[in-house]
XYZ file of C-alpha atoms in Angstrom:
385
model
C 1.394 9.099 34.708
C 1.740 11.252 31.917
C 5.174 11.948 32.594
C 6.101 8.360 32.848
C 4.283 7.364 29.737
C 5.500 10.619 27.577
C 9.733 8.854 29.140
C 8.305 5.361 27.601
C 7.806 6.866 24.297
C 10.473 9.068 24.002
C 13.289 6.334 25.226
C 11.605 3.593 23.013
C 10.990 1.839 25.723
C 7.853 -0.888 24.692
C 9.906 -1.709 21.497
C 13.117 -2.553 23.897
C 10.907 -4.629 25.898
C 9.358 -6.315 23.392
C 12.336 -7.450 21.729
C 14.382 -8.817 24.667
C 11.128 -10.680 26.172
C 10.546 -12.071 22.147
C 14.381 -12.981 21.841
C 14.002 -14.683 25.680
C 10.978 -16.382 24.782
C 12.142 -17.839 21.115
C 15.491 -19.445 22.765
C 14.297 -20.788 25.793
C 10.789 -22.205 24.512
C 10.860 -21.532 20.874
C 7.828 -23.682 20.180
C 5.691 -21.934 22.452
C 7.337 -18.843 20.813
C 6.195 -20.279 17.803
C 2.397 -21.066 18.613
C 2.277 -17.491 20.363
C 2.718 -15.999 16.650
C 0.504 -18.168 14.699
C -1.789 -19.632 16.837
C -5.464 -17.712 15.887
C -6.110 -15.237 19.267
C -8.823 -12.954 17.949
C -11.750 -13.371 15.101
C -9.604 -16.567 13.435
C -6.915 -14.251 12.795
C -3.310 -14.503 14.461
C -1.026 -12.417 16.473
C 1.482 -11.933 13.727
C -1.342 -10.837 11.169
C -3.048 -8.299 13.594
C 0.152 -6.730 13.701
C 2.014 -7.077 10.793
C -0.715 -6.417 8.804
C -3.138 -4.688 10.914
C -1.439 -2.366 13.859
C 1.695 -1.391 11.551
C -1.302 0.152 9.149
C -0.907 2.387 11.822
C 2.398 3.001 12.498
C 3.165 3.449 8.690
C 0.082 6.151 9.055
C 1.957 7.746 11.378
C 5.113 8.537 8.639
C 2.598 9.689 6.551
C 1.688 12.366 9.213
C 5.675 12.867 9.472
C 5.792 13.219 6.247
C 2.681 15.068 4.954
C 3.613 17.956 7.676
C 6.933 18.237 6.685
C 6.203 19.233 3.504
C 4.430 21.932 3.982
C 5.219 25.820 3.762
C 7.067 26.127 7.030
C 7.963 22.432 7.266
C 11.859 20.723 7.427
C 11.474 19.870 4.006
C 10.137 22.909 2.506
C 11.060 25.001 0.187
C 12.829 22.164 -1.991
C 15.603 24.049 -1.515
C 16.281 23.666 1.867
C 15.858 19.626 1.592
C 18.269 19.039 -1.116
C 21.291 18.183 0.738
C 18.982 15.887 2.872
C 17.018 14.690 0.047
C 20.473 14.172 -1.727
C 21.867 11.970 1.239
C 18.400 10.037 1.500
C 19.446 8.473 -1.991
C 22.987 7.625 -0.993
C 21.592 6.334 2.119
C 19.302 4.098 0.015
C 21.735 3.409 -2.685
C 24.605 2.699 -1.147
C 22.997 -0.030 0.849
C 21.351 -1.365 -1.620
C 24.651 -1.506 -3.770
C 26.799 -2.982 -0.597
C 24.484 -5.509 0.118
C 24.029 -7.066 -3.501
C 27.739 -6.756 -4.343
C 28.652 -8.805 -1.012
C 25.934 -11.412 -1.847
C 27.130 -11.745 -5.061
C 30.628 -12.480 -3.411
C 29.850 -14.678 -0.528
C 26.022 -14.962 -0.645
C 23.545 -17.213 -2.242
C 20.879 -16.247 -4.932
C 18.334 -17.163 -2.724
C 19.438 -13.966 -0.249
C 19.103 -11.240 -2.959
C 15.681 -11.299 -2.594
C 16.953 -9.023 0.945
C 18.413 -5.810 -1.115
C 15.328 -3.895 0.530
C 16.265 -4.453 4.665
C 19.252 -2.107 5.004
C 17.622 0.621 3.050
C 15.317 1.747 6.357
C 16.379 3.779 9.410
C 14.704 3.718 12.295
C 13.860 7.195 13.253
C 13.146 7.143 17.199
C 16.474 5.339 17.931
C 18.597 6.903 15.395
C 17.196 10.495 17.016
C 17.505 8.991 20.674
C 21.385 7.859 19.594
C 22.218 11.439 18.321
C 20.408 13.103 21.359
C 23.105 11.659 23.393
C 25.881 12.003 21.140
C 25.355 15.863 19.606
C 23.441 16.923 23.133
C 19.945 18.889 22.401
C 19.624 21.086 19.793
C 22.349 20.517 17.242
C 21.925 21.018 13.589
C 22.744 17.209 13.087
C 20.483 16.187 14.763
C 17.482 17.728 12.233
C 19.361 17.011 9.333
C 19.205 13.047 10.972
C 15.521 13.471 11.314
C 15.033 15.151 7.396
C 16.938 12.061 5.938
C 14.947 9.497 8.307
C 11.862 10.855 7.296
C 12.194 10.896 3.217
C 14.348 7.400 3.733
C 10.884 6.325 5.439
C 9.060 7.222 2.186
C 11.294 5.778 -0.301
C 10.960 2.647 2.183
C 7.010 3.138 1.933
C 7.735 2.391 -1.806
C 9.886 -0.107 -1.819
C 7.563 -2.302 0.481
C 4.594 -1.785 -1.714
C 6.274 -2.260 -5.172
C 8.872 -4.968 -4.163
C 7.739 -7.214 -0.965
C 4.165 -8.166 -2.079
C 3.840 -11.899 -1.073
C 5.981 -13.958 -3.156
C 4.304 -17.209 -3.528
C 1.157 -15.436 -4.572
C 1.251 -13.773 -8.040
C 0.005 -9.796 -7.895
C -3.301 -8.959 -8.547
C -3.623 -5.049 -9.546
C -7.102 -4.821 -10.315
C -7.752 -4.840 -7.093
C -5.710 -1.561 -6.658
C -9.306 -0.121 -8.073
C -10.277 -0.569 -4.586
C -7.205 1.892 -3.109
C -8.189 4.416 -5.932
C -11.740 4.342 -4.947
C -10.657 5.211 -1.306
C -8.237 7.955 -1.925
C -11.363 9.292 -4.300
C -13.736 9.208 -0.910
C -10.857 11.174 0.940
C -11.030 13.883 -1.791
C -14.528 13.612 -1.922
C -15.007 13.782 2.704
C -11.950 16.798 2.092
C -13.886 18.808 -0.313
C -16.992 18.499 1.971
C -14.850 20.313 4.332
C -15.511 17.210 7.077
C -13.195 18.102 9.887
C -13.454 14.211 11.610
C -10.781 12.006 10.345
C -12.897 9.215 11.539
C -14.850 9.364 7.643
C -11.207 8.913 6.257
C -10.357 6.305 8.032
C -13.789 4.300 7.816
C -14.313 4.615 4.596
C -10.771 5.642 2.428
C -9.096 3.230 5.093
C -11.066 0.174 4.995
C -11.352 0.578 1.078
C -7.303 1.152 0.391
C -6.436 -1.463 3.448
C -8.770 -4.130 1.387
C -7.485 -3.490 -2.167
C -3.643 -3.901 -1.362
C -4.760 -6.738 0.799
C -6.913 -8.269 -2.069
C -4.160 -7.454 -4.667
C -1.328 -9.135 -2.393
C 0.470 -6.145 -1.773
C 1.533 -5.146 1.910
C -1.726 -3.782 3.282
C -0.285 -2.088 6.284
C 0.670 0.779 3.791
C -3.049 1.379 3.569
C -3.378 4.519 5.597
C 0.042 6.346 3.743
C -2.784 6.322 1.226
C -5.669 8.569 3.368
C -3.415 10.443 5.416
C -1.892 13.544 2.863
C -6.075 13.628 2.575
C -6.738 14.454 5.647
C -7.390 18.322 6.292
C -3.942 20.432 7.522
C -3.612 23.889 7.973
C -1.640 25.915 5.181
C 1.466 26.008 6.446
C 3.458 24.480 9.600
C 5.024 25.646 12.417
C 6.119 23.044 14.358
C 9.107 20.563 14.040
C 9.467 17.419 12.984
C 7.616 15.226 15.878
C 6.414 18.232 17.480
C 2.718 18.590 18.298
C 1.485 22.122 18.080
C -1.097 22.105 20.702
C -2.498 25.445 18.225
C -3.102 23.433 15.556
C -6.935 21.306 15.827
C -6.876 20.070 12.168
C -8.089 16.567 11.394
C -4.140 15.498 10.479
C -2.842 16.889 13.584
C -5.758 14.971 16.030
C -4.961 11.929 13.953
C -1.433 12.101 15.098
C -2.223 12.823 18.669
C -4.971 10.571 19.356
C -3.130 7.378 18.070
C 0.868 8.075 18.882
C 0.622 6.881 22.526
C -1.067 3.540 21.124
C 1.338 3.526 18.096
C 4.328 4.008 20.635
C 3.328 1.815 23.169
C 1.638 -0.723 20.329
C 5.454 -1.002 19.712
C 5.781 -3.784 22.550
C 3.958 -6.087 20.582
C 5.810 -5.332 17.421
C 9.236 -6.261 18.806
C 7.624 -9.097 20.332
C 6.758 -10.766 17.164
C 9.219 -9.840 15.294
C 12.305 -10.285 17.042
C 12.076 -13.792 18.242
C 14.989 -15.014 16.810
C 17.444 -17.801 18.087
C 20.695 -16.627 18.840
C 22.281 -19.669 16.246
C 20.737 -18.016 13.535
C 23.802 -15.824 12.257
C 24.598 -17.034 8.748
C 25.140 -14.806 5.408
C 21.869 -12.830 5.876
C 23.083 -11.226 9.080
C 26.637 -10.270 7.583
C 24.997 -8.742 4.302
C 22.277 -7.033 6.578
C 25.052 -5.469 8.961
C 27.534 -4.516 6.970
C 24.975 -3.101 4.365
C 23.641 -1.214 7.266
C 26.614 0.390 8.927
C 28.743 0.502 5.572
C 26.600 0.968 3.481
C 24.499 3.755 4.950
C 27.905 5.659 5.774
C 29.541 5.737 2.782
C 26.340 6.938 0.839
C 24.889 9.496 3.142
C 28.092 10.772 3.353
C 28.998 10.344 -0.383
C 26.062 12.158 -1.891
C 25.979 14.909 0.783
C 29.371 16.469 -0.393
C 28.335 15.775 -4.122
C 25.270 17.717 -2.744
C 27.331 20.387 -1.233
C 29.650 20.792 -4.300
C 26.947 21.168 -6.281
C 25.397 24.513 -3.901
C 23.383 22.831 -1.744
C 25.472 23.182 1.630
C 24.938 21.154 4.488
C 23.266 23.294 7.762
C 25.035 26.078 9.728
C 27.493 24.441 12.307
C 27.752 20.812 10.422
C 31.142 19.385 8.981
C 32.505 16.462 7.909
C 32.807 14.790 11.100
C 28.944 15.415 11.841
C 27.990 14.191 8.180
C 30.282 11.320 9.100
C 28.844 10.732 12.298
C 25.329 10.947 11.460
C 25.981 8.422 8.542
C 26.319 5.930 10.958
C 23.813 6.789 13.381
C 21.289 6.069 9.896
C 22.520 2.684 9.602
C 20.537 1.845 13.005
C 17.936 -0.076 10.795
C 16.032 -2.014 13.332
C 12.143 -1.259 13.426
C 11.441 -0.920 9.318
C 14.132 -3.508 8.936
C 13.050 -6.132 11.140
C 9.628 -5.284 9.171
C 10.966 -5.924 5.792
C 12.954 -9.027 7.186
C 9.809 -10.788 7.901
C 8.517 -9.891 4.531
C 11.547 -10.640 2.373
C 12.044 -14.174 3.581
C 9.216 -16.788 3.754
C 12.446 -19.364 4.921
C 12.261 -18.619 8.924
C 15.594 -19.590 9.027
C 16.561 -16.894 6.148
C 14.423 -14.480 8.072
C 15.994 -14.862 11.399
C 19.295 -14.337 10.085
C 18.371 -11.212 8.313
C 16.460 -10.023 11.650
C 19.765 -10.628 13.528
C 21.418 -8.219 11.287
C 18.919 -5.795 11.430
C 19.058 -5.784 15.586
C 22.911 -5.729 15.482
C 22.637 -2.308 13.722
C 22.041 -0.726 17.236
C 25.874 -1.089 17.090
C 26.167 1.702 14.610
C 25.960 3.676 17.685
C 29.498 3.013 18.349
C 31.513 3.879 15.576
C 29.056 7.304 15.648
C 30.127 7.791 19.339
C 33.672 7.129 18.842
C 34.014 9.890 15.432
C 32.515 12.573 17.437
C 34.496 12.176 20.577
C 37.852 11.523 18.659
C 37.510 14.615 16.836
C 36.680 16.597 19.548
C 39.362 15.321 21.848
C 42.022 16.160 18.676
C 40.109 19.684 18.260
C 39.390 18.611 14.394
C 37.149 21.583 13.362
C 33.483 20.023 13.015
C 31.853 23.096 11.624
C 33.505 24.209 7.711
């Protein structure tokens, strides 16, 4: 069973699921679709709220592990050094995006859709690193240099969410932030008391940084990217980037383990509500959204990386241009984040389901990727200068 649960996880397997039974289920009965999301199923309180707003608190926690861990002594982003090139790319692969998608709106889009800058500017980490396991093969350099930019791009992405997608017909109320502070003050208070639960954190710095975004109509499922660099971690890492070090029995690294599986397989649900789109709902969103995605992504990442490497910050041992190239587009698989941020862009549904279809067509970044890699390697182009 463990076997066959760890295969779920690591193929993305609940999120596939989800999304096909949620895109079945919102064409052929779209109004029960409908009801399914908003109807109230537990306490008053919908589907779509418990987990948009309550079981991605979770999954954003679970960057925040990501992210916490790799930046410390021994990590993939540490010394500072070492994550420059990557760090570099992260902003093309933010930028560039960002810069594609507003200067095609302003061409053939409406002012309404600008409002969407913020959906291309996520990758989604397990199915960009499940595309390059198949196209690299285990083990290559790309491959960690893929998971480096994910992870920062999922930070900046943490910050654009909170700062830029609060809800829009309700004005921002930042006193209530008082509320986060006050949390992130009982985490320093439960760490210098040396508590080795993170159950404390989460009761108390959770519930009290969940409730003040919440209250101050920002995106409360960023609550816990507030508790977790809290959370007690040993001095310096020695695992990888989504490697568990069975060694290490710290409060961030039990965190992680007790709550991936239900993270992972929590996923189901996820795609479930938020891909129900119908398949007539292409329009501008879903052009800007793709090609913002796959263009945009590429030509940053790729862009900034050389400027990177010009500059003395070289890209890892045995990765050229056709890897950097390759791995551009395998960033530009948005999906998970972006489908997020779709929802949270657009109150229009019909806005929202166009931008969603873009952000599930990015799973076609895999091809260009695929066909780089194997065209350069049938021609013998040199991938490693």
């Amino acid at each position: 069973m463990r076997k066959q649960l760890s295969l779920l996880q690591e193929f993305s397997v609940p999120l596939v699921a989800g999304v096909i039974l949620a895109l079945a289920w919102a064409n052929l009965a779209p109004e029960q679709y409908h009801h399914l999301l908003h109807e109230p199923v537990l306490a008053g309180l919908s589907l779509h709220f418990i987990t948009n707003d309550l079981f991605m608190t979770f999954f954003f926690g679970m960057a925040a592990v990501e992210i916490t861990q790799s930046c410390l002594p021994g990590g993939d982003l540490h010394p500072l050094k070492r994550a420059v090139n990557p760090l570099l790319a992260t902003a093309g692969g933010v930028l560039g995006p960002v810069a594609v998608y507003l200067l095609l709106n302003g061409w053939f889009g409406a002012p309404e859709l600008a409002r969407g800058w913020g959906i291309p500017t996520a990758t989604d980490i397990a199915l960009a690193w499940l595309a390059a396991r198949f196209i690299f093969g285990k083990g290559h350099p790309a491959i960690s240099f893929l998971l480096l930019l994910a992870v920062a791009d999922d930070a900046v992405g943490l910050a654009i969410i909170a700062v830029f997608y609060g809800d829009p017909n309700t004005p921002a109320a930042p006193a209530w932030l008082l509320l986060t502070l006050a949390g992130m003050a009982a985490c320093y208070w439960l760490r210098l008391r040396r508590v080795t639960s993170y159950w404390p954190y989460l009761a108390a710095g959770g519930v009290l940084s969940w409730s003040g975004l919440f209250l101050a109509h920002l995106h409360p499922a960023l609550a816990l990217a507030f508790v977790i660099p809290f959370l007690p971690h040993p001095s310096s890492e020695t695992a990888h980037l989504f490697e568990l070090d069975p060694a290490d029995h710290t409060p961030l690294s039990r965190f992680e383990h007790d709550w991936k599986l239900f993270v992972d397989l929590g996923l189901f649900v996820f795609g479930l509500v938020n891909a129900g789109v119908s398949f007539g709902s292409l329009g501008s969103a879903t052009w800007l959204v793709l090609a913002a995605l796959l263009g945009g992504k590429a030509v940053g990442i790729v862009s900034f990386a050389l400027a990177g490497r010009g500059m003395g910050f070289p890209l890892p041992v045995g990765m050229g241009l056709r890897e950097l190239v390759t791995t551009g587009f395998l960033a530009g698989i948005g999906f998970t984040v972006a489908l997020f941020v779709a929802g949270e862009a657009f109150s229009d549904l019909k806005l929202s389901g166009a931008a969603k279809m873009g952000a599930m067509l990015s799973l076609f970044a895999f091809v260009p990727a695929a066909a780089i890699e194997r065209i350069g390697r049938r021609f013998g182009e040199p991938g490693r200068r």
